[in-house]
Each structure stands twice: as structure tokens, then as C-alpha cells.
Coordinates of C-alpha atoms in Angstrom, one line a residue:
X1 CA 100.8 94.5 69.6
X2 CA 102.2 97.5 68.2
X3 CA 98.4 99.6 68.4
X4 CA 98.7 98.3 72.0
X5 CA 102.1 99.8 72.8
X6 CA 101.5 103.2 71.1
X7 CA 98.1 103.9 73.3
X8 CA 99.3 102.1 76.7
X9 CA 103.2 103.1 76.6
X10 CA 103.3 106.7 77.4
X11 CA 101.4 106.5 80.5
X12 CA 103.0 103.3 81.8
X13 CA 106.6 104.2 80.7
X14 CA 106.1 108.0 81.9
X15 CA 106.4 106.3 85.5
X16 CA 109.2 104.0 85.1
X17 CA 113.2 105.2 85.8
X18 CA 115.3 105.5 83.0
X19 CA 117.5 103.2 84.1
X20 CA 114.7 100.3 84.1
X21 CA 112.4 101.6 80.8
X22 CA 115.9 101.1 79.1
X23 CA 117.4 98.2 80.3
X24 CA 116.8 95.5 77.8
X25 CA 115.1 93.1 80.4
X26 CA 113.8 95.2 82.6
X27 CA 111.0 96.9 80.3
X28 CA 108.4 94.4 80.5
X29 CA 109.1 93.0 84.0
X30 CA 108.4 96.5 85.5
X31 CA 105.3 97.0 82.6
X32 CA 104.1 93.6 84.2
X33 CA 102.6 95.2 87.7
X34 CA 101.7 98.1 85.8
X35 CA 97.5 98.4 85.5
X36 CA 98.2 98.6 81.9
X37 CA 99.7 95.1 81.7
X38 CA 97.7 93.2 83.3
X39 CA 96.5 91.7 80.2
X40 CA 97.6 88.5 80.0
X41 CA 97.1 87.8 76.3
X42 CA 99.2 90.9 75.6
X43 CA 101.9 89.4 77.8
X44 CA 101.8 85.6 76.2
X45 CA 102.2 87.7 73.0
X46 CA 105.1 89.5 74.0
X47 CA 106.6 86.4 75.1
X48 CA 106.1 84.4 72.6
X49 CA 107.5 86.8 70.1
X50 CA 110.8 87.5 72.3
X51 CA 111.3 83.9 72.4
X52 CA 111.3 83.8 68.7
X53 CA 113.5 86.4 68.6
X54 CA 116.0 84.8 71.2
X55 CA 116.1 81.6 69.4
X56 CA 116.6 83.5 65.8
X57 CA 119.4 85.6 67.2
X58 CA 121.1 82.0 68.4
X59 CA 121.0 80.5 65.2
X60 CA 122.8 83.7 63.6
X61 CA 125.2 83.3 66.6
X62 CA 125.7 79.9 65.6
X63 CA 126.0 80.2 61.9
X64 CA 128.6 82.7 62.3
X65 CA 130.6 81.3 64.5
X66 CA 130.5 77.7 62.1
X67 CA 131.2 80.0 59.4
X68 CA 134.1 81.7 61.1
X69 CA 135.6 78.6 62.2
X70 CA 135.5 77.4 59.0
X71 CA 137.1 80.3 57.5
X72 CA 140.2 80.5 59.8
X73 CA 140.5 76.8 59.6
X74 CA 141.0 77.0 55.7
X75 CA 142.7 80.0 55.5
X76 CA 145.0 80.2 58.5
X77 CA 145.3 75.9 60.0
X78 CA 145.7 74.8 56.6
X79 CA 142.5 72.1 57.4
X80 CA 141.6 69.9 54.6
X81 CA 138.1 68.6 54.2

């Protein structure tokens, strides 16, 4: 994946606004119609590995927030477990 992006990027990217190349959805959306992306195993790939990524970030989300709660519950509400 990352062989792919170093050859294909510069000429797909050089023809995308700045305001969609950097936008954190809108990269691969736009790459989609691009010539370049029309490679349908590249685009499962990246998929698959930004769902992964999604669902990792949740679980920190989720973690931290437990933990937090936790936290302020001891230390602040005076909750006994």
C-alpha cells in the first residue's frame, strides 16, 4: 500500500484542491474517480485498514473515558466499589 501511494500520489494529488487533498475524508473519495484509483483491490485495502483504525481509535475513546470516570468517581464523588 505504501509502494502504491509513493508512485501514484504525486500525480493524482497534484490535481486535487488543497482544501480536499487535506481534508481527512475527503482524500480518498476524490482519489476514487481519479484513473489512478480505479484499482479496486487498492481501495478494499484502504478500507479495510481505515476501518481498523476507526474501531481501534473507539476502543481508546472508550477506555479513557471508563478510566476517567472512574477516576473522578473515586477521587472527587467519594464512590465506593
Amino acid at each position: 500500500l505504501r509502494h502504491w501511494l509513493q508512485e501514484h500520489r504525486p500525480q493524482a494529488w497534484s490535481e486535487t484542491p488543497a482544501a480536499t487533498r487535506y481534508h481527512p475524508s475527503g482524500g480518498i473519495e476524490y482519489l476514487r474517480h481519479h484513473e489512478l484509483a480505479q484499482d479496486p483491490e487498492f481501495i478494499e485495502r484502504y478500507r479495510k485498514a481505515n476501518r481498523y483504525t476507526r474501531r481501534r481509535l473507539a476502543m481508546l475513546l472508550l477506555a479513557t473515558a471508563g478510566i476517567a470516570m472512574v477516576y473522578v468517581g473515586t477521587r472527587y464523588l467519594g464512590w465506593v466499589w
